[in-house]
Amino acid sequence: MFPAAAAHPDRSLTFSFLFLFLLFLLPPHLQLAHARKPHAIAFRSPGLYPEAMAWDPSAQHFVVGSLRSRSLHTVSDAGVFEDLIHDDSLSPNSTILGVAVDSPRNRVLAVVHSIAALPPFNALAAYDLRSRGRLFLSLLPSSPSGHDRANDVAVDFDGNAYVTNSFADLIWKVGPDGAASIFSRSPAFTSFPVDREAPHSYCGLNGIAYVGRGYLLVVQSNTGKMYKVDAEDGTARVVLLGRDLPLADDVVVRRDGVVLVVSMNKLWFLKSDDAWGEGVVYDEAELDVERFPTSVAVGAEERAYVLYGHVLEGLGGSAEAAEAEAAAGGREWFGIEEVRSEREGKDEKVWIYVVLGLGLAYFTFWRFQMKKLVTNMNKKTN
């Protein structure tokens, strides 16, 4: 007599395919995540002090700017640091405060701001990732107050870039050809009180992200608010979260719709069921304040990464000073580290138990059917 499994090999194959299919149903950021430790990347560049970071999905590496250098660089998963662009035509005291990768057009966008004691300078630069040549350098028009600081940038599907002004609480728009204008000065941005005695109270609108439904999400550092901004007309309204996000710095949207917001001491995980009229902070992770995280990006396999650029330390002087500090044993190592949600980790375990339970239930049913089949065959044989 043949073994039961051999009598119907197609059923064994069906079970295998069903189990693999159930595993495939796991969200990408949960698949096999339990089997590895959080990913930590250390990279060396004396005096770099990177404030901004973006993920390049085509090249599979991070792009970082520099607080003290007119440059952009790449960092691989293994910590390999390489120069990408160095633009000597920019003002010597320029700093890169925002970075975005525009994959469909194979370009990188960089927010350029001059620091004291140079005259005010706010611009958006675009560079081709193949030739590494500059496509345009767009000066951003001054606000009525003349007190401006370009900070972060997001790009939509059509190649339009949106740049936050952290001093004047407005958003600029830069078209694919480099034409720049003031896009949104919504009254919502100034509708909440600011404690001028609090640290970093001068910093208003900060991180910005484009959501593929025709709107932007922008966070405000000195109020802890998040705003939903229409990408067509610039109208804005506060997102009802039930709590503030103090000193919110950067924001990014994961493929599953989860929004990640970073501050100098926390990474918040947010979600919404009504396209961000309202939302909820469903988890948060503590970060290393001493290393001063300033940026968040979604990397390979939808993993969340924060940039530890030691920016407060880097605000102390020029690029030459930073190099001298590094030569004297100062800062030369920086980090990019994966941060996970504990709640998602628990949900992951539930998913795994469900998949294993379904697989076990099917296997038990299959064994029962095989046993019945063998019993019936024995009866017919006897």
PDB file of C-alpha atoms in Angstrom, residues 23-305:
ATOM      1  CA  LEU A  23       3.117  34.139   4.233  1.00  0.00           C
ATOM      2  CA  PHE A  24       3.025  36.378   1.145  1.00  0.00           C
ATOM      3  CA  LEU A  25       0.028  38.182   2.624  1.00  0.00           C
ATOM      4  CA  LEU A  26       2.196  39.606   5.392  1.00  0.00           C
ATOM      5  CA  PRO A  27       2.897  43.344   4.885  1.00  0.00           C
ATOM      6  CA  PRO A  28       6.379  43.918   3.377  1.00  0.00           C
ATOM      7  CA  HIS A  29       7.726  45.657   6.486  1.00  0.00           C
ATOM      8  CA  LEU A  30       6.699  42.657   8.645  1.00  0.00           C
ATOM      9  CA  GLN A  31       7.907  39.779   6.463  1.00  0.00           C
ATOM     10  CA  LEU A  32      10.732  37.995   8.287  1.00  0.00           C
ATOM     11  CA  ALA A  33      11.444  41.143  10.345  1.00  0.00           C
ATOM     12  CA  HIS A  34      11.420  39.090  13.525  1.00  0.00           C
ATOM     13  CA  ALA A  35      14.415  37.116  12.279  1.00  0.00           C
ATOM     14  CA  ARG A  36      16.870  40.045  12.259  1.00  0.00           C
ATOM     15  CA  LYS A  37      18.074  42.875  14.464  1.00  0.00           C
ATOM     16  CA  PRO A  38      17.377  46.532  13.628  1.00  0.00           C
ATOM     17  CA  HIS A  39      19.771  47.694  10.947  1.00  0.00           C
ATOM     18  CA  ALA A  40      22.419  50.213  12.077  1.00  0.00           C
ATOM     19  CA  ILE A  41      24.716  52.018   9.639  1.00  0.00           C
ATOM     20  CA  ALA A  42      27.798  53.927  10.734  1.00  0.00           C
ATOM     21  CA  PHE A  43      29.553  56.107   8.157  1.00  0.00           C
ATOM     22  CA  ARG A  44      32.637  58.281   8.363  1.00  0.00           C
ATOM     23  CA  SER A  45      33.012  61.793   6.966  1.00  0.00           C
ATOM     24  CA  PRO A  46      34.920  64.283   9.117  1.00  0.00           C
ATOM     25  CA  GLY A  47      32.918  67.456   9.730  1.00  0.00           C
ATOM     26  CA  LEU A  48      29.917  66.459   7.603  1.00  0.00           C
ATOM     27  CA  TYR A  49      27.080  67.023  10.128  1.00  0.00           C
ATOM     28  CA  PRO A  50      24.230  65.884   7.837  1.00  0.00           C
ATOM     29  CA  GLU A  51      20.805  67.377   8.590  1.00  0.00           C
ATOM     30  CA  ALA A  52      18.787  65.936   5.684  1.00  0.00           C
ATOM     31  CA  MET A  53      18.381  62.445   4.261  1.00  0.00           C
ATOM     32  CA  ALA A  54      16.392  60.745   1.485  1.00  0.00           C
ATOM     33  CA  TRP A  55      16.230  57.211   0.103  1.00  0.00           C
ATOM     34  CA  ASP A  56      17.024  56.575  -3.557  1.00  0.00           C
ATOM     35  CA  PRO A  57      15.025  53.437  -4.470  1.00  0.00           C
ATOM     36  CA  SER A  58      16.702  53.072  -7.861  1.00  0.00           C
ATOM     37  CA  ALA A  59      20.269  53.070  -6.573  1.00  0.00           C
ATOM     38  CA  GLN A  60      19.291  51.476  -3.247  1.00  0.00           C
ATOM     39  CA  HIS A  61      21.195  53.920  -1.067  1.00  0.00           C
ATOM     40  CA  PHE A  62      20.618  56.991   1.085  1.00  0.00           C
ATOM     41  CA  VAL A  63      21.395  60.522  -0.035  1.00  0.00           C
ATOM     42  CA  VAL A  64      22.509  62.951   2.685  1.00  0.00           C
ATOM     43  CA  GLY A  65      23.352  66.627   2.715  1.00  0.00           C
ATOM     44  CA  SER A  66      25.784  68.564   4.872  1.00  0.00           C
ATOM     45  CA  LEU A  67      25.312  71.345   7.365  1.00  0.00           C
ATOM     46  CA  ARG A  68      28.740  72.776   6.585  1.00  0.00           C
ATOM     47  CA  SER A  69      29.425  71.873   2.980  1.00  0.00           C
ATOM     48  CA  ARG A  70      27.944  72.606  -0.440  1.00  0.00           C
ATOM     49  CA  SER A  71      27.623  68.911  -1.127  1.00  0.00           C
ATOM     50  CA  LEU A  72      25.476  65.784  -1.378  1.00  0.00           C
ATOM     51  CA  HIS A  73      26.678  62.277  -0.590  1.00  0.00           C
ATOM     52  CA  THR A  74      25.489  58.669  -0.699  1.00  0.00           C
ATOM     53  CA  VAL A  75      25.522  56.092   2.075  1.00  0.00           C
ATOM     54  CA  SER A  76      25.023  52.402   1.325  1.00  0.00           C
ATOM     55  CA  ASP A  77      23.416  49.773   3.543  1.00  0.00           C
ATOM     56  CA  ALA A  78      26.921  48.689   4.488  1.00  0.00           C
ATOM     57  CA  GLY A  79      28.022  52.213   5.414  1.00  0.00           C
ATOM     58  CA  VAL A  80      30.007  52.926   2.262  1.00  0.00           C
ATOM     59  CA  PHE A  81      30.191  56.730   1.997  1.00  0.00           C
ATOM     60  CA  GLU A  82      30.704  58.350  -1.405  1.00  0.00           C
ATOM     61  CA  ASP A  83      30.636  61.896  -2.766  1.00  0.00           C
ATOM     62  CA  LEU A  84      27.719  62.527  -5.085  1.00  0.00           C
ATOM     63  CA  ILE A  85      27.724  66.247  -5.863  1.00  0.00           C
ATOM     64  CA  HIS A  86      29.873  69.155  -4.754  1.00  0.00           C
ATOM     65  CA  ASP A  87      28.605  72.492  -6.070  1.00  0.00           C
ATOM     66  CA  ASP A  88      31.348  75.102  -5.781  1.00  0.00           C
ATOM     67  CA  SER A  89      29.133  77.728  -7.421  1.00  0.00           C
ATOM     68  CA  LEU A  90      27.025  77.975  -4.257  1.00  0.00           C
ATOM     69  CA  SER A  91      27.901  80.457  -1.535  1.00  0.00           C
ATOM     70  CA  PRO A  92      30.780  79.149   0.614  1.00  0.00           C
ATOM     71  CA  ASN A  93      28.696  79.204   3.787  1.00  0.00           C
ATOM     72  CA  SER A  94      25.738  77.357   2.276  1.00  0.00           C
ATOM     73  CA  THR A  95      24.042  74.518   4.075  1.00  0.00           C
ATOM     74  CA  ILE A  96      21.819  71.741   2.688  1.00  0.00           C
ATOM     75  CA  LEU A  97      18.698  71.568   4.865  1.00  0.00           C
ATOM     76  CA  GLY A  98      16.386  69.374   2.779  1.00  0.00           C
ATOM     77  CA  VAL A  99      16.835  66.555   0.257  1.00  0.00           C
ATOM     78  CA  ALA A 100      14.351  64.704  -1.966  1.00  0.00           C
ATOM     79  CA  VAL A 101      14.924  62.124  -4.687  1.00  0.00           C
ATOM     80  CA  ASP A 102      12.681  62.509  -7.753  1.00  0.00           C
ATOM     81  CA  SER A 103      13.008  58.986  -9.152  1.00  0.00           C
ATOM     82  CA  PRO A 104      10.785  59.341 -12.264  1.00  0.00           C
ATOM     83  CA  ARG A 105      12.981  62.201 -13.496  1.00  0.00           C
ATOM     84  CA  ASN A 106      16.205  60.718 -12.094  1.00  0.00           C
ATOM     85  CA  ARG A 107      17.162  63.839 -10.179  1.00  0.00           C
ATOM     86  CA  VAL A 108      17.829  64.947  -6.634  1.00  0.00           C
ATOM     87  CA  LEU A 109      16.498  68.169  -5.120  1.00  0.00           C
ATOM     88  CA  ALA A 110      18.402  70.068  -2.441  1.00  0.00           C
ATOM     89  CA  VAL A 111      17.231  72.978  -0.298  1.00  0.00           C
ATOM     90  CA  VAL A 112      20.034  75.532   0.004  1.00  0.00           C
ATOM     91  CA  HIS A 113      20.185  78.136   2.769  1.00  0.00           C
ATOM     92  CA  SER A 114      23.010  80.492   3.680  1.00  0.00           C
ATOM     93  CA  ILE A 115      23.938  80.808   7.320  1.00  0.00           C
ATOM     94  CA  ALA A 116      25.338  83.869   9.094  1.00  0.00           C
ATOM     95  CA  ALA A 117      27.183  85.982   8.293  1.00  0.00           C
ATOM     96  CA  LEU A 118      26.271  85.819   4.594  1.00  0.00           C
ATOM     97  CA  PRO A 119      23.283  87.735   3.207  1.00  0.00           C
ATOM     98  CA  PRO A 120      19.995  85.782   3.251  1.00  0.00           C
ATOM     99  CA  PHE A 121      19.922  83.167   0.512  1.00  0.00           C
ATOM    100  CA  ASN A 122      17.201  80.551   0.018  1.00  0.00           C
ATOM    101  CA  ALA A 123      17.086  78.388  -3.071  1.00  0.00           C
ATOM    102  CA  LEU A 124      16.207  74.988  -4.482  1.00  0.00           C
ATOM    103  CA  ALA A 125      18.839  73.207  -6.539  1.00  0.00           C
ATOM    104  CA  ALA A 126      18.115  70.269  -8.851  1.00  0.00           C
ATOM    105  CA  TYR A 127      20.827  67.868 -10.054  1.00  0.00           C
ATOM    106  CA  ASP A 128      20.732  65.059 -12.598  1.00  0.00           C
ATOM    107  CA  LEU A 129      21.659  61.785 -10.937  1.00  0.00           C
ATOM    108  CA  ARG A 130      23.285  60.389 -14.096  1.00  0.00           C
ATOM    109  CA  SER A 131      25.486  63.289 -15.177  1.00  0.00           C
ATOM    110  CA  ARG A 132      25.546  64.845 -11.689  1.00  0.00           C
ATOM    111  CA  GLY A 133      25.199  68.207 -13.413  1.00  0.00           C
ATOM    112  CA  ARG A 134      23.000  70.959 -12.038  1.00  0.00           C
ATOM    113  CA  LEU A 135      19.657  71.326 -13.821  1.00  0.00           C
ATOM    114  CA  PHE A 136      18.649  74.585 -12.150  1.00  0.00           C
ATOM    115  CA  LEU A 137      19.165  76.761  -9.092  1.00  0.00           C
ATOM    116  CA  SER A 138      15.922  78.562  -8.259  1.00  0.00           C
ATOM    117  CA  LEU A 139      15.986  81.492  -5.871  1.00  0.00           C
ATOM    118  CA  LEU A 140      12.932  81.358  -3.631  1.00  0.00           C
ATOM    119  CA  PRO A 141      11.002  84.643  -3.459  1.00  0.00           C
ATOM    120  CA  SER A 142      11.146  86.556  -0.181  1.00  0.00           C
ATOM    121  CA  SER A 143       8.159  86.610   2.122  1.00  0.00           C
ATOM    122  CA  PRO A 144       6.522  89.952   2.997  1.00  0.00           C
ATOM    123  CA  SER A 145       8.456  89.958   6.278  1.00  0.00           C
ATOM    124  CA  GLY A 146      11.757  89.202   4.562  1.00  0.00           C
ATOM    125  CA  HIS A 147      12.594  86.813   7.377  1.00  0.00           C
ATOM    126  CA  ASP A 148      12.942  83.479   5.615  1.00  0.00           C
ATOM    127  CA  ARG A 149      14.534  80.088   6.040  1.00  0.00           C
ATOM    128  CA  ALA A 150      14.081  77.359   3.441  1.00  0.00           C
ATOM    129  CA  ASN A 151      14.057  74.001   5.169  1.00  0.00           C
ATOM    130  CA  ASP A 152      12.534  70.831   3.700  1.00  0.00           C
ATOM    131  CA  VAL A 153      11.316  69.713   0.271  1.00  0.00           C
ATOM    132  CA  ALA A 154       8.838  67.207  -1.196  1.00  0.00           C
ATOM    133  CA  VAL A 155       8.088  66.419  -4.827  1.00  0.00           C
ATOM    134  CA  ASP A 156       4.818  65.335  -6.480  1.00  0.00           C
ATOM    135  CA  PHE A 157       4.182  62.974  -9.392  1.00  0.00           C
ATOM    136  CA  ASP A 158       4.434  65.808 -11.931  1.00  0.00           C
ATOM    137  CA  GLY A 159       7.824  67.007 -10.741  1.00  0.00           C
ATOM    138  CA  ASN A 160       6.589  70.021  -8.765  1.00  0.00           C
ATOM    139  CA  ALA A 161       8.606  70.638  -5.609  1.00  0.00           C
ATOM    140  CA  TYR A 162       7.235  72.120  -2.381  1.00  0.00           C
ATOM    141  CA  VAL A 163       9.634  73.832   0.033  1.00  0.00           C
ATOM    142  CA  THR A 164       8.843  74.886   3.597  1.00  0.00           C
ATOM    143  CA  ASN A 165       9.797  78.271   5.014  1.00  0.00           C
ATOM    144  CA  SER A 166      10.377  77.750   8.730  1.00  0.00           C
ATOM    145  CA  PHE A 167      10.639  81.437   9.665  1.00  0.00           C
ATOM    146  CA  ALA A 168       7.709  82.844   7.672  1.00  0.00           C
ATOM    147  CA  ASP A 169       5.423  79.774   7.950  1.00  0.00           C
ATOM    148  CA  LEU A 170       4.720  79.459   4.249  1.00  0.00           C
ATOM    149  CA  ILE A 171       5.323  76.964   1.428  1.00  0.00           C
ATOM    150  CA  TRP A 172       7.047  77.699  -1.858  1.00  0.00           C
ATOM    151  CA  LYS A 173       6.378  75.802  -5.085  1.00  0.00           C
ATOM    152  CA  VAL A 174       9.020  75.161  -7.729  1.00  0.00           C
ATOM    153  CA  GLY A 175       7.904  73.763 -11.094  1.00  0.00           C
ATOM    154  CA  PRO A 176       9.789  71.050 -13.005  1.00  0.00           C
ATOM    155  CA  ASP A 177      11.539  73.801 -14.989  1.00  0.00           C
ATOM    156  CA  GLY A 178      12.645  75.678 -11.880  1.00  0.00           C
ATOM    157  CA  ALA A 179      10.005  78.443 -11.812  1.00  0.00           C
ATOM    158  CA  ALA A 180       9.482  79.390  -8.161  1.00  0.00           C
ATOM    159  CA  SER A 181       6.580  81.101  -6.391  1.00  0.00           C
ATOM    160  CA  ILE A 182       4.958  81.407  -2.985  1.00  0.00           C
ATOM    161  CA  PHE A 183       2.394  78.607  -2.964  1.00  0.00           C
ATOM    162  CA  SER A 184       0.645  78.666   0.400  1.00  0.00           C
ATOM    163  CA  ARG A 185       0.379  81.282   3.157  1.00  0.00           C
ATOM    164  CA  SER A 186      -2.624  79.652   4.786  1.00  0.00           C
ATOM    165  CA  PRO A 187      -3.942  81.360   7.946  1.00  0.00           C
ATOM    166  CA  ALA A 188      -4.006  77.883   9.501  1.00  0.00           C
ATOM    167  CA  PHE A 189      -0.209  77.996   9.790  1.00  0.00           C
ATOM    168  CA  THR A 190      -0.358  80.889  12.270  1.00  0.00           C
ATOM    169  CA  SER A 191      -3.574  80.003  14.100  1.00  0.00           C
ATOM    170  CA  PHE A 192      -1.920  78.352  17.113  1.00  0.00           C
ATOM    171  CA  PRO A 193       0.049  80.121  19.865  1.00  0.00           C
ATOM    172  CA  VAL A 194       3.820  79.720  20.091  1.00  0.00           C
ATOM    173  CA  ASP A 195       5.746  79.754  23.339  1.00  0.00           C
ATOM    174  CA  ARG A 196       8.609  82.102  22.449  1.00  0.00           C
ATOM    175  CA  GLU A 197      10.527  81.059  25.560  1.00  0.00           C
ATOM    176  CA  ALA A 198      10.636  77.404  24.488  1.00  0.00           C
ATOM    177  CA  PRO A 199      13.709  75.912  22.757  1.00  0.00           C
ATOM    178  CA  HIS A 200      13.708  76.235  18.965  1.00  0.00           C
ATOM    179  CA  SER A 201      10.551  78.402  19.046  1.00  0.00           C
ATOM    180  CA  TYR A 202      11.803  80.231  15.941  1.00  0.00           C
ATOM    181  CA  CYS A 203      11.264  77.118  13.782  1.00  0.00           C
ATOM    182  CA  GLY A 204       7.759  76.849  12.319  1.00  0.00           C
ATOM    183  CA  LEU A 205       6.823  74.770   9.262  1.00  0.00           C
ATOM    184  CA  ASN A 206       9.439  72.095   8.846  1.00  0.00           C
ATOM    185  CA  GLY A 207       9.115  68.583   7.365  1.00  0.00           C
ATOM    186  CA  ILE A 208       6.877  68.072   4.344  1.00  0.00           C
ATOM    187  CA  ALA A 209       5.714  65.007   2.394  1.00  0.00           C
ATOM    188  CA  TYR A 210       3.574  64.554  -0.700  1.00  0.00           C
ATOM    189  CA  VAL A 211       0.720  62.068  -0.430  1.00  0.00           C
ATOM    190  CA  GLY A 212      -0.390  60.545  -3.700  1.00  0.00           C
ATOM    191  CA  ARG A 213      -3.993  61.737  -3.372  1.00  0.00           C
ATOM    192  CA  GLY A 214      -3.353  65.364  -4.262  1.00  0.00           C
ATOM    193  CA  TYR A 215      -2.294  66.751  -0.920  1.00  0.00           C
ATOM    194  CA  LEU A 216       0.718  67.369   1.293  1.00  0.00           C
ATOM    195  CA  LEU A 217       1.366  66.742   4.964  1.00  0.00           C
ATOM    196  CA  VAL A 218       3.548  69.282   6.764  1.00  0.00           C
ATOM    197  CA  VAL A 219       4.629  69.418  10.411  1.00  0.00           C
ATOM    198  CA  GLN A 220       5.289  72.529  12.485  1.00  0.00           C
ATOM    199  CA  SER A 221       8.075  72.359  15.053  1.00  0.00           C
ATOM    200  CA  ASN A 222       7.111  75.159  17.436  1.00  0.00           C
ATOM    201  CA  THR A 223       3.446  74.127  17.797  1.00  0.00           C
ATOM    202  CA  GLY A 224       3.672  70.361  17.275  1.00  0.00           C
ATOM    203  CA  LYS A 225       0.851  70.523  14.729  1.00  0.00           C
ATOM    204  CA  MET A 226       0.422  68.660  11.445  1.00  0.00           C
ATOM    205  CA  TYR A 227      -1.381  70.228   8.490  1.00  0.00           C
ATOM    206  CA  LYS A 228      -3.026  68.788   5.399  1.00  0.00           C
ATOM    207  CA  VAL A 229      -2.355  71.059   2.422  1.00  0.00           C
ATOM    208  CA  ASP A 230      -4.166  70.855  -0.913  1.00  0.00           C
ATOM    209  CA  ALA A 231      -1.527  70.454  -3.641  1.00  0.00           C
ATOM    210  CA  GLU A 232      -3.674  72.383  -6.122  1.00  0.00           C
ATOM    211  CA  ASP A 233      -4.615  75.581  -4.316  1.00  0.00           C
ATOM    212  CA  GLY A 234      -2.541  75.553  -1.118  1.00  0.00           C
ATOM    213  CA  THR A 235      -5.499  75.611   1.271  1.00  0.00           C
ATOM    214  CA  ALA A 236      -4.608  74.023   4.596  1.00  0.00           C
ATOM    215  CA  ARG A 237      -6.221  72.721   7.747  1.00  0.00           C
ATOM    216  CA  VAL A 238      -4.852  71.159  10.892  1.00  0.00           C
ATOM    217  CA  VAL A 239      -4.967  67.376  11.159  1.00  0.00           C
ATOM    218  CA  LEU A 240      -6.854  66.372  14.298  1.00  0.00           C
ATOM    219  CA  LEU A 241      -4.493  64.013  16.127  1.00  0.00           C
ATOM    220  CA  GLY A 242      -5.695  64.331  19.714  1.00  0.00           C
ATOM    221  CA  ARG A 243      -2.162  65.303  20.766  1.00  0.00           C
ATOM    222  CA  ASP A 244       0.724  67.479  19.630  1.00  0.00           C
ATOM    223  CA  LEU A 245       4.070  66.356  18.209  1.00  0.00           C
ATOM    224  CA  PRO A 246       6.544  68.642  20.017  1.00  0.00           C
ATOM    225  CA  LEU A 247       9.545  69.743  17.949  1.00  0.00           C
ATOM    226  CA  ALA A 248       8.423  67.671  14.957  1.00  0.00           C
ATOM    227  CA  ASP A 249      11.202  67.916  12.380  1.00  0.00           C
ATOM    228  CA  ASP A 250      10.693  65.606   9.403  1.00  0.00           C
ATOM    229  CA  VAL A 251       7.839  63.546   7.977  1.00  0.00           C
ATOM    230  CA  VAL A 252       7.636  60.692   5.483  1.00  0.00           C
ATOM    231  CA  VAL A 253       4.846  58.435   4.207  1.00  0.00           C
ATOM    232  CA  ARG A 254       5.244  54.672   4.066  1.00  0.00           C
ATOM    233  CA  ARG A 255       3.765  52.683   1.179  1.00  0.00           C
ATOM    234  CA  ASP A 256       1.019  51.272   3.398  1.00  0.00           C
ATOM    235  CA  GLY A 257      -0.119  54.800   4.308  1.00  0.00           C
ATOM    236  CA  VAL A 258       1.543  54.962   7.724  1.00  0.00           C
ATOM    237  CA  VAL A 259       3.117  58.369   8.387  1.00  0.00           C
ATOM    238  CA  LEU A 260       6.393  58.667  10.296  1.00  0.00           C
ATOM    239  CA  VAL A 261       7.311  61.886  12.096  1.00  0.00           C
ATOM    240  CA  VAL A 262      10.681  62.417  13.761  1.00  0.00           C
ATOM    241  CA  SER A 263      11.733  64.874  16.449  1.00  0.00           C
ATOM    242  CA  MET A 264      14.999  65.170  18.349  1.00  0.00           C
ATOM    243  CA  ASN A 265      13.840  62.552  20.857  1.00  0.00           C
ATOM    244  CA  LYS A 266      11.006  60.505  19.319  1.00  0.00           C
ATOM    245  CA  LEU A 267       9.806  58.790  16.188  1.00  0.00           C
ATOM    246  CA  TRP A 268       6.009  58.738  15.969  1.00  0.00           C
ATOM    247  CA  PHE A 269       3.949  56.252  13.937  1.00  0.00           C
ATOM    248  CA  LEU A 270       0.653  57.726  12.712  1.00  0.00           C
ATOM    249  CA  LYS A 271      -2.290  56.473  10.668  1.00  0.00           C
ATOM    250  CA  SER A 272      -5.609  57.833   9.436  1.00  0.00           C
ATOM    251  CA  ASP A 273      -8.846  56.303   8.187  1.00  0.00           C
ATOM    252  CA  ASP A 274     -10.208  59.440   6.483  1.00  0.00           C
ATOM    253  CA  ALA A 275      -7.339  60.750   4.305  1.00  0.00           C
ATOM    254  CA  TRP A 276      -5.879  62.816   7.149  1.00  0.00           C
ATOM    255  CA  GLY A 277      -8.803  64.866   8.249  1.00  0.00           C
ATOM    256  CA  GLU A 278      -8.116  63.097  11.530  1.00  0.00           C
ATOM    257  CA  GLY A 279      -5.350  60.761  12.575  1.00  0.00           C
ATOM    258  CA  VAL A 280      -3.955  58.890  15.540  1.00  0.00           C
ATOM    259  CA  VAL A 281      -0.484  58.315  16.956  1.00  0.00           C
ATOM    260  CA  TYR A 282      -0.568  54.565  17.451  1.00  0.00           C
ATOM    261  CA  ASP A 283       3.031  54.117  18.566  1.00  0.00           C
ATOM    262  CA  GLU A 284       6.242  55.982  19.327  1.00  0.00           C
ATOM    263  CA  ALA A 285       9.891  55.061  19.746  1.00  0.00           C
ATOM    264  CA  GLU A 286      12.460  56.814  21.919  1.00  0.00           C
ATOM    265  CA  LEU A 287      15.536  58.139  20.099  1.00  0.00           C
ATOM    266  CA  ASP A 288      19.040  59.117  21.181  1.00  0.00           C
ATOM    267  CA  VAL A 289      18.767  62.835  22.000  1.00  0.00           C
ATOM    268  CA  GLU A 290      22.532  63.282  22.336  1.00  0.00           C
ATOM    269  CA  ARG A 291      23.028  62.302  18.702  1.00  0.00           C
ATOM    270  CA  PHE A 292      20.231  64.684  17.642  1.00  0.00           C
ATOM    271  CA  PRO A 293      18.135  62.902  14.971  1.00  0.00           C
ATOM    272  CA  THR A 294      16.768  65.285  12.345  1.00  0.00           C
ATOM    273  CA  SER A 295      15.479  63.244   9.426  1.00  0.00           C
ATOM    274  CA  VAL A 296      13.471  60.083   8.699  1.00  0.00           C
ATOM    275  CA  ALA A 297      13.306  58.024   5.513  1.00  0.00           C
ATOM    276  CA  VAL A 298      11.669  54.814   4.364  1.00  0.00           C
ATOM    277  CA  GLY A 299      14.368  52.547   2.983  1.00  0.00           C
ATOM    278  CA  ALA A 300      14.465  49.045   1.531  1.00  0.00           C
ATOM    279  CA  GLU A 301      11.620  46.707   2.521  1.00  0.00           C
ATOM    280  CA  GLU A 302       9.678  49.695   3.895  1.00  0.00           C
ATOM    281  CA  ARG A 303      11.952  49.957   6.915  1.00  0.00           C
ATOM    282  CA  ALA A 304      12.017  53.253   8.834  1.00  0.00           C
ATOM    283  CA  TYR A 305      15.416  54.904   9.325  1.00  0.00           C
TER     284      TYR A 305
END
